[in-house]
PDB file of N, CA and C in Angstrom:
ATOM      1  N   ASN A   1      99.061 135.406 180.611  1.00  0.00           N
ATOM      2  CA  ASN A   1      98.443 135.759 179.358  1.00  0.00           C
ATOM      3  C   ASN A   1      97.329 134.762 179.074  1.00  0.00           C
ATOM      4  N   PHE A   2      96.089 135.211 179.202  1.00  0.00           N
ATOM      5  CA  PHE A   2      94.952 134.314 179.021  1.00  0.00           C
ATOM      6  C   PHE A   2      94.637 134.054 177.553  1.00  0.00           C
ATOM      7  N   LEU A   3      95.344 134.713 176.636  1.00  0.00           N
ATOM      8  CA  LEU A   3      95.158 134.398 175.231  1.00  0.00           C
ATOM      9  C   LEU A   3      95.813 133.070 174.906  1.00  0.00           C
ATOM     10  N   ASN A   4      96.820 132.694 175.682  1.00  0.00           N
ATOM     11  CA  ASN A   4      97.480 131.400 175.526  1.00  0.00           C
ATOM     12  C   ASN A   4      97.370 130.676 176.866  1.00  0.00           C
ATOM     13  N   PRO A   5      96.320 129.868 177.045  1.00  0.00           N
ATOM     14  CA  PRO A   5      96.085 129.246 178.344  1.00  0.00           C
ATOM     15  C   PRO A   5      97.206 128.318 178.807  1.00  0.00           C
ATOM     16  N   ASP A   6      97.934 127.711 177.873  1.00  0.00           N
ATOM     17  CA  ASP A   6      99.034 126.828 178.282  1.00  0.00           C
ATOM     18  C   ASP A   6     100.149 127.631 178.947  1.00  0.00           C
ATOM     19  N   THR A   7     100.486 128.769 178.359  1.00  0.00           N
ATOM     20  CA  THR A   7     101.497 129.645 178.957  1.00  0.00           C
ATOM     21  C   THR A   7     100.999 130.205 180.279  1.00  0.00           C
ATOM     22  N   ALA A   8      99.733 130.597 180.311  1.00  0.00           N
ATOM     23  CA  ALA A   8      99.150 131.141 181.538  1.00  0.00           C
ATOM     24  C   ALA A   8      99.205 130.116 182.664  1.00  0.00           C
ATOM     25  N   LEU A   9      98.941 128.860 182.337  1.00  0.00           N
ATOM     26  CA  LEU A   9      98.971 127.805 183.350  1.00  0.00           C
ATOM     27  C   LEU A   9     100.380 127.600 183.885  1.00  0.00           C
ATOM     28  N   ILE A  10     101.363 127.653 183.025  1.00  0.00           N
ATOM     29  CA  ILE A  10     102.758 127.535 183.462  1.00  0.00           C
ATOM     30  C   ILE A  10     103.110 128.673 184.417  1.00  0.00           C
ATOM     31  N   LEU A  11     102.734 129.889 184.051  1.00  0.00           N
ATOM     32  CA  LEU A  11     103.047 131.051 184.892  1.00  0.00           C
ATOM     33  C   LEU A  11     102.302 131.004 186.219  1.00  0.00           C
ATOM     34  N   ALA A  12     101.043 130.593 186.184  1.00  0.00           N
ATOM     35  CA  ALA A  12     100.263 130.499 187.426  1.00  0.00           C
ATOM     36  C   ALA A  12     100.836 129.423 188.342  1.00  0.00           C
ATOM     37  N   THR A  13     101.290 128.338 187.772  1.00  0.00           N
ATOM     38  CA  THR A  13     101.902 127.262 188.569  1.00  0.00           C
ATOM     39  C   THR A  13     103.212 127.737 189.192  1.00  0.00           C
ATOM     40  N   GLN A  14     103.988 128.502 188.444  1.00  0.00           N
ATOM     41  CA  GLN A  14     105.213 129.082 189.005  1.00  0.00           C
ATOM     42  C   GLN A  14     104.887 130.046 190.137  1.00  0.00           C
ATOM     43  N   ALA A  15     103.849 130.845 189.954  1.00  0.00           N
ATOM     44  CA  ALA A  15     103.421 131.778 191.007  1.00  0.00           C
ATOM     45  C   ALA A  15     102.978 131.007 192.244  1.00  0.00           C
ATOM     46  N   LEU A  16     102.280 129.908 192.041  1.00  0.00           N
ATOM     47  CA  LEU A  16     101.831 129.075 193.158  1.00  0.00           C
ATOM     48  C   LEU A  16     103.024 128.532 193.937  1.00  0.00           C
ATOM     49  N   ARG A  17     104.007 128.018 193.240  1.00  0.00           N
ATOM     50  CA  ARG A  17     105.201 127.473 193.917  1.00  0.00           C
ATOM     51  C   ARG A  17     105.921 128.559 194.720  1.00  0.00           C
ATOM     52  N   THR A  18     106.038 129.730 194.146  1.00  0.00           N
ATOM     53  CA  THR A  18     106.712 130.838 194.833  1.00  0.00           C
ATOM     54  C   THR A  18     105.928 131.258 196.066  1.00  0.00           C
ATOM     55  N   ALA A  19     104.615 131.384 195.934  1.00  0.00           N
ATOM     56  CA  ALA A  19     103.778 131.774 197.072  1.00  0.00           C
ATOM     57  C   ALA A  19     103.874 130.741 198.193  1.00  0.00           C
ATOM     58  N   GLN A  20     103.879 129.461 197.824  1.00  0.00           N
ATOM     59  CA  GLN A  20     104.001 128.408 198.835  1.00  0.00           C
ATOM     60  C   GLN A  20     105.366 128.446 199.507  1.00  0.00           C
ATOM     61  N   LYS A  21     106.401 128.696 198.736  1.00  0.00           N
ATOM     62  CA  LYS A  21     107.760 128.753 199.272  1.00  0.00           C
ATOM     63  C   LYS A  21     107.874 129.825 200.360  1.00  0.00           C
ATOM     64  N   PHE A  22     107.228 130.962 200.129  1.00  0.00           N
ATOM     65  CA  PHE A  22     107.292 132.066 201.088  1.00  0.00           C
ATOM     66  C   PHE A  22     106.140 132.055 202.088  1.00  0.00           C
ATOM     67  N   GLU A  23     105.330 130.998 202.033  1.00  0.00           N
ATOM     68  CA  GLU A  23     104.193 130.842 202.935  1.00  0.00           C
ATOM     69  C   GLU A  23     103.283 132.067 202.922  1.00  0.00           C
ATOM     70  N   ALA A  24     103.075 132.600 201.731  1.00  0.00           N
ATOM     71  CA  ALA A  24     102.208 133.766 201.540  1.00  0.00           C
ATOM     72  C   ALA A  24     100.796 133.246 201.283  1.00  0.00           C
ATOM     73  N   LYS A  25      99.990 133.239 202.330  1.00  0.00           N
ATOM     74  CA  LYS A  25      98.675 132.612 202.258  1.00  0.00           C
ATOM     75  C   LYS A  25      97.756 133.254 201.220  1.00  0.00           C
ATOM     76  N   ARG A  26      97.648 134.572 201.249  1.00  0.00           N
ATOM     77  CA  ARG A  26      96.754 135.245 200.301  1.00  0.00           C
ATOM     78  C   ARG A  26      97.214 134.992 198.857  1.00  0.00           C
ATOM     79  N   LEU A  27      98.515 135.066 198.629  1.00  0.00           N
ATOM     80  CA  LEU A  27      99.033 134.838 197.280  1.00  0.00           C
ATOM     81  C   LEU A  27      98.882 133.381 196.854  1.00  0.00           C
ATOM     82  N   THR A  28      98.998 132.473 197.804  1.00  0.00           N
ATOM     83  CA  THR A  28      98.781 131.061 197.491  1.00  0.00           C
ATOM     84  C   THR A  28      97.331 130.847 197.069  1.00  0.00           C
ATOM     85  N   GLY A  29      96.409 131.440 197.804  1.00  0.00           N
ATOM     86  CA  GLY A  29      94.996 131.350 197.427  1.00  0.00           C
ATOM     87  C   GLY A  29      94.745 131.942 196.057  1.00  0.00           C
ATOM     88  N   SER A  30      95.344 133.084 195.797  1.00  0.00           N
ATOM     89  CA  SER A  30      95.171 133.733 194.493  1.00  0.00           C
ATOM     90  C   SER A  30      95.763 132.895 193.361  1.00  0.00           C
ATOM     91  N   ALA A  31      96.900 132.284 193.622  1.00  0.00           N
ATOM     92  CA  ALA A  31      97.530 131.447 192.596  1.00  0.00           C
ATOM     93  C   ALA A  31      96.687 130.203 192.324  1.00  0.00           C
ATOM     94  N   TYR A  32      96.163 129.583 193.382  1.00  0.00           N
ATOM     95  CA  TYR A  32      95.269 128.437 193.169  1.00  0.00           C
ATOM     96  C   TYR A  32      94.044 128.870 192.376  1.00  0.00           C
ATOM     97  N   HIS A  33      93.511 130.054 192.708  1.00  0.00           N
ATOM     98  CA  HIS A  33      92.351 130.560 191.968  1.00  0.00           C
ATOM     99  C   HIS A  33      92.704 130.736 190.487  1.00  0.00           C
ATOM    100  N   ALA A  34      93.868 131.294 190.211  1.00  0.00           N
ATOM    101  CA  ALA A  34      94.298 131.492 188.823  1.00  0.00           C
ATOM    102  C   ALA A  34      94.421 130.156 188.100  1.00  0.00           C
ATOM    103  N   VAL A  35      95.006 129.177 188.764  1.00  0.00           N
ATOM    104  CA  VAL A  35      95.128 127.839 188.168  1.00  0.00           C
ATOM    105  C   VAL A  35      93.727 127.281 187.870  1.00  0.00           C
ATOM    106  N   GLY A  36      92.808 127.484 188.799  1.00  0.00           N
ATOM    107  CA  GLY A  36      91.432 127.027 188.578  1.00  0.00           C
ATOM    108  C   GLY A  36      90.782 127.716 187.397  1.00  0.00           C
ATOM    109  N   PHE A  37      90.940 129.028 187.330  1.00  0.00           N
ATOM    110  CA  PHE A  37      90.336 129.802 186.248  1.00  0.00           C
ATOM    111  C   PHE A  37      90.875 129.363 184.885  1.00  0.00           C
ATOM    112  N   ILE A  38      92.170 129.182 184.822  1.00  0.00           N
ATOM    113  CA  ILE A  38      92.787 128.775 183.549  1.00  0.00           C
ATOM    114  C   ILE A  38      92.311 127.381 183.153  1.00  0.00           C
ATOM    115  N   ASN A  39      92.255 126.472 184.112  1.00  0.00           N
ATOM    116  CA  ASN A  39      91.765 125.128 183.802  1.00  0.00           C
ATOM    117  C   ASN A  39      90.307 125.156 183.362  1.00  0.00           C
ATOM    118  N   LEU A  40      89.520 126.042 183.944  1.00  0.00           N
ATOM    119  CA  LEU A  40      88.137 126.176 183.521  1.00  0.00           C
ATOM    120  C   LEU A  40      88.071 126.635 182.067  1.00  0.00           C
ATOM    121  N   ARG A  41      88.920 127.586 181.706  1.00  0.00           N
ATOM    122  CA  ARG A  41      88.980 128.066 180.318  1.00  0.00           C
ATOM    123  C   ARG A  41      89.429 126.964 179.361  1.00  0.00           C
ATOM    124  N   LYS A  42      90.214 126.025 179.865  1.00  0.00           N
ATOM    125  CA  LYS A  42      90.701 124.914 179.040  1.00  0.00           C
ATOM    126  C   LYS A  42      89.736 123.719 179.064  1.00  0.00           C
ATOM    127  N   ASN A  43      88.572 123.924 179.685  1.00  0.00           N
ATOM    128  CA  ASN A  43      87.551 122.874 179.815  1.00  0.00           C
ATOM    129  C   ASN A  43      88.019 121.682 180.642  1.00  0.00           C
ATOM    130  N   ASN A  44      88.930 121.929 181.562  1.00  0.00           N
ATOM    131  CA  ASN A  44      89.372 120.901 182.517  1.00  0.00           C
ATOM    132  C   ASN A  44      88.623 121.145 183.825  1.00  0.00           C
ATOM    133  N   ASP A  45      87.340 120.818 183.823  1.00  0.00           N
ATOM    134  CA  ASP A  45      86.479 121.155 184.951  1.00  0.00           C
ATOM    135  C   ASP A  45      86.926 120.526 186.265  1.00  0.00           C
ATOM    136  N   ALA A  46      87.349 119.276 186.243  1.00  0.00           N
ATOM    137  CA  ALA A  46      87.763 118.602 187.481  1.00  0.00           C
ATOM    138  C   ALA A  46      89.004 119.268 188.074  1.00  0.00           C
ATOM    139  N   ARG A  47      89.954 119.615 187.219  1.00  0.00           N
ATOM    140  CA  ARG A  47      91.160 120.296 187.709  1.00  0.00           C
ATOM    141  C   ARG A  47      90.830 121.694 188.209  1.00  0.00           C
ATOM    142  N   ALA A  48      89.912 122.362 187.529  1.00  0.00           N
ATOM    143  CA  ALA A  48      89.504 123.694 187.961  1.00  0.00           C
ATOM    144  C   ALA A  48      88.878 123.627 189.347  1.00  0.00           C
ATOM    145  N   LEU A  49      87.962 122.697 189.537  1.00  0.00           N
ATOM    146  CA  LEU A  49      87.304 122.549 190.827  1.00  0.00           C
ATOM    147  C   LEU A  49      88.315 122.231 191.922  1.00  0.00           C
ATOM    148  N   ASP A  50      89.248 121.346 191.631  1.00  0.00           N
ATOM    149  CA  ASP A  50      90.278 120.983 192.605  1.00  0.00           C
ATOM    150  C   ASP A  50      91.080 122.213 193.034  1.00  0.00           C
ATOM    151  N   ALA A  51      91.478 123.036 192.073  1.00  0.00           N
ATOM    152  CA  ALA A  51      92.264 124.227 192.395  1.00  0.00           C
ATOM    153  C   ALA A  51      91.431 125.233 193.184  1.00  0.00           C
ATOM    154  N   TYR A  52      90.171 125.434 192.783  1.00  0.00           N
ATOM    155  CA  TYR A  52      89.306 126.364 193.517  1.00  0.00           C
ATOM    156  C   TYR A  52      89.116 125.908 194.961  1.00  0.00           C
ATOM    157  N   LEU A  53      88.911 124.609 195.143  1.00  0.00           N
ATOM    158  CA  LEU A  53      88.729 124.094 196.508  1.00  0.00           C
ATOM    159  C   LEU A  53      89.994 124.247 197.348  1.00  0.00           C
ATOM    160  N   LYS A  54      91.148 124.183 196.712  1.00  0.00           N
ATOM    161  CA  LYS A  54      92.404 124.389 197.438  1.00  0.00           C
ATOM    162  C   LYS A  54      92.610 125.859 197.795  1.00  0.00           C
ATOM    163  N   ALA A  55      92.046 126.759 197.010  1.00  0.00           N
ATOM    164  CA  ALA A  55      92.198 128.196 197.272  1.00  0.00           C
ATOM    165  C   ALA A  55      91.413 128.633 198.512  1.00  0.00           C
ATOM    166  N   ILE A  56      90.260 128.041 198.735  1.00  0.00           N
ATOM    167  CA  ILE A  56      89.341 128.497 199.775  1.00  0.00           C
ATOM    168  C   ILE A  56      89.969 128.568 201.162  1.00  0.00           C
ATOM    169  N   PRO A  57      90.647 127.520 201.656  1.00  0.00           N
ATOM    170  CA  PRO A  57      91.202 127.609 203.009  1.00  0.00           C
ATOM    171  C   PRO A  57      92.216 128.749 203.181  1.00  0.00           C
ATOM    172  N   TYR A  58      92.959 129.037 202.131  1.00  0.00           N
ATOM    173  CA  TYR A  58      93.939 130.127 202.218  1.00  0.00           C
ATOM    174  C   TYR A  58      93.234 131.468 202.356  1.00  0.00           C
ATOM    175  N   PHE A  59      92.166 131.672 201.585  1.00  0.00           N
ATOM    176  CA  PHE A  59      91.413 132.911 201.704  1.00  0.00           C
ATOM    177  C   PHE A  59      90.730 133.002 203.067  1.00  0.00           C
ATOM    178  N   GLU A  60      90.249 131.872 203.586  1.00  0.00           N
ATOM    179  CA  GLU A  60      89.615 131.864 204.908  1.00  0.00           C
ATOM    180  C   GLU A  60      90.626 132.225 205.997  1.00  0.00           C
ATOM    181  N   GLN A  61      91.839 131.707 205.900  1.00  0.00           N
ATOM    182  CA  GLN A  61      92.856 131.962 206.924  1.00  0.00           C
ATOM    183  C   GLN A  61      93.202 133.439 207.043  1.00  0.00           C
ATOM    184  N   VAL A  62      93.184 134.148 205.916  1.00  0.00           N
ATOM    185  CA  VAL A  62      93.543 135.571 205.952  1.00  0.00           C
ATOM    186  C   VAL A  62      92.308 136.467 205.913  1.00  0.00           C
ATOM    187  N   LYS A  63      91.129 135.834 206.047  1.00  0.00           N
ATOM    188  CA  LYS A  63      89.863 136.571 206.070  1.00  0.00           C
ATOM    189  C   LYS A  63      89.704 137.472 204.827  1.00  0.00           C
ATOM    190  N   ASP A  64      89.970 136.876 203.682  1.00  0.00           N
ATOM    191  CA  ASP A  64      89.872 137.586 202.411  1.00  0.00           C
ATOM    192  C   ASP A  64      88.503 137.314 201.789  1.00  0.00           C
ATOM    193  N   GLY A  65      87.548 138.172 202.115  1.00  0.00           N
ATOM    194  CA  GLY A  65      86.190 138.010 201.611  1.00  0.00           C
ATOM    195  C   GLY A  65      86.102 138.124 200.106  1.00  0.00           C
ATOM    196  N   ARG A  66      86.887 139.008 199.536  1.00  0.00           N
ATOM    197  CA  ARG A  66      86.872 139.169 198.076  1.00  0.00           C
ATOM    198  C   ARG A  66      87.390 137.902 197.393  1.00  0.00           C
ATOM    199  N   GLY A  67      88.498 137.371 197.911  1.00  0.00           N
ATOM    200  CA  GLY A  67      89.044 136.145 197.345  1.00  0.00           C
ATOM    201  C   GLY A  67      88.049 135.000 197.423  1.00  0.00           C
ATOM    202  N   LEU A  68      87.371 134.915 198.562  1.00  0.00           N
ATOM    203  CA  LEU A  68      86.349 133.868 198.717  1.00  0.00           C
ATOM    204  C   LEU A  68      85.197 134.073 197.740  1.00  0.00           C
ATOM    205  N   SER A  69      84.744 135.319 197.608  1.00  0.00           N
ATOM    206  CA  SER A  69      83.591 135.566 196.750  1.00  0.00           C
ATOM    207  C   SER A  69      83.892 135.253 195.288  1.00  0.00           C
ATOM    208  N   VAL A  70      85.072 135.618 194.798  1.00  0.00           N
ATOM    209  CA  VAL A  70      85.373 135.321 193.398  1.00  0.00           C
ATOM    210  C   VAL A  70      85.627 133.830 193.191  1.00  0.00           C
ATOM    211  N   THR A  71      86.102 133.149 194.214  1.00  0.00           N
ATOM    212  CA  THR A  71      86.325 131.709 194.095  1.00  0.00           C
ATOM    213  C   THR A  71      85.006 130.939 194.116  1.00  0.00           C
ATOM    214  N   TYR A  72      84.091 131.372 194.967  1.00  0.00           N
ATOM    215  CA  TYR A  72      82.789 130.704 195.023  1.00  0.00           C
ATOM    216  C   TYR A  72      81.920 131.029 193.806  1.00  0.00           C
ATOM    217  N   ARG A  73      82.213 132.126 193.147  1.00  0.00           N
ATOM    218  CA  ARG A  73      81.424 132.552 191.994  1.00  0.00           C
ATOM    219  C   ARG A  73      81.568 131.548 190.936  1.00  0.00           C
TER     220      ARG A  73
END
């Protein structure tokens, strides 16, 4: 829920942990992207950048051009 960024960040972090647990590369990239987006909305630019940079290798591994394009945007 992006209306409450604190709740959204908790949920995105839980999604990230689950994706990592199951070694789901595309979902891990998406979860990192979500964490980045939420941090950007919270004006935590350094944390947002860190999460976006962590998402990129996962999208590259699964050749997810869309994931890469929205992350680089």
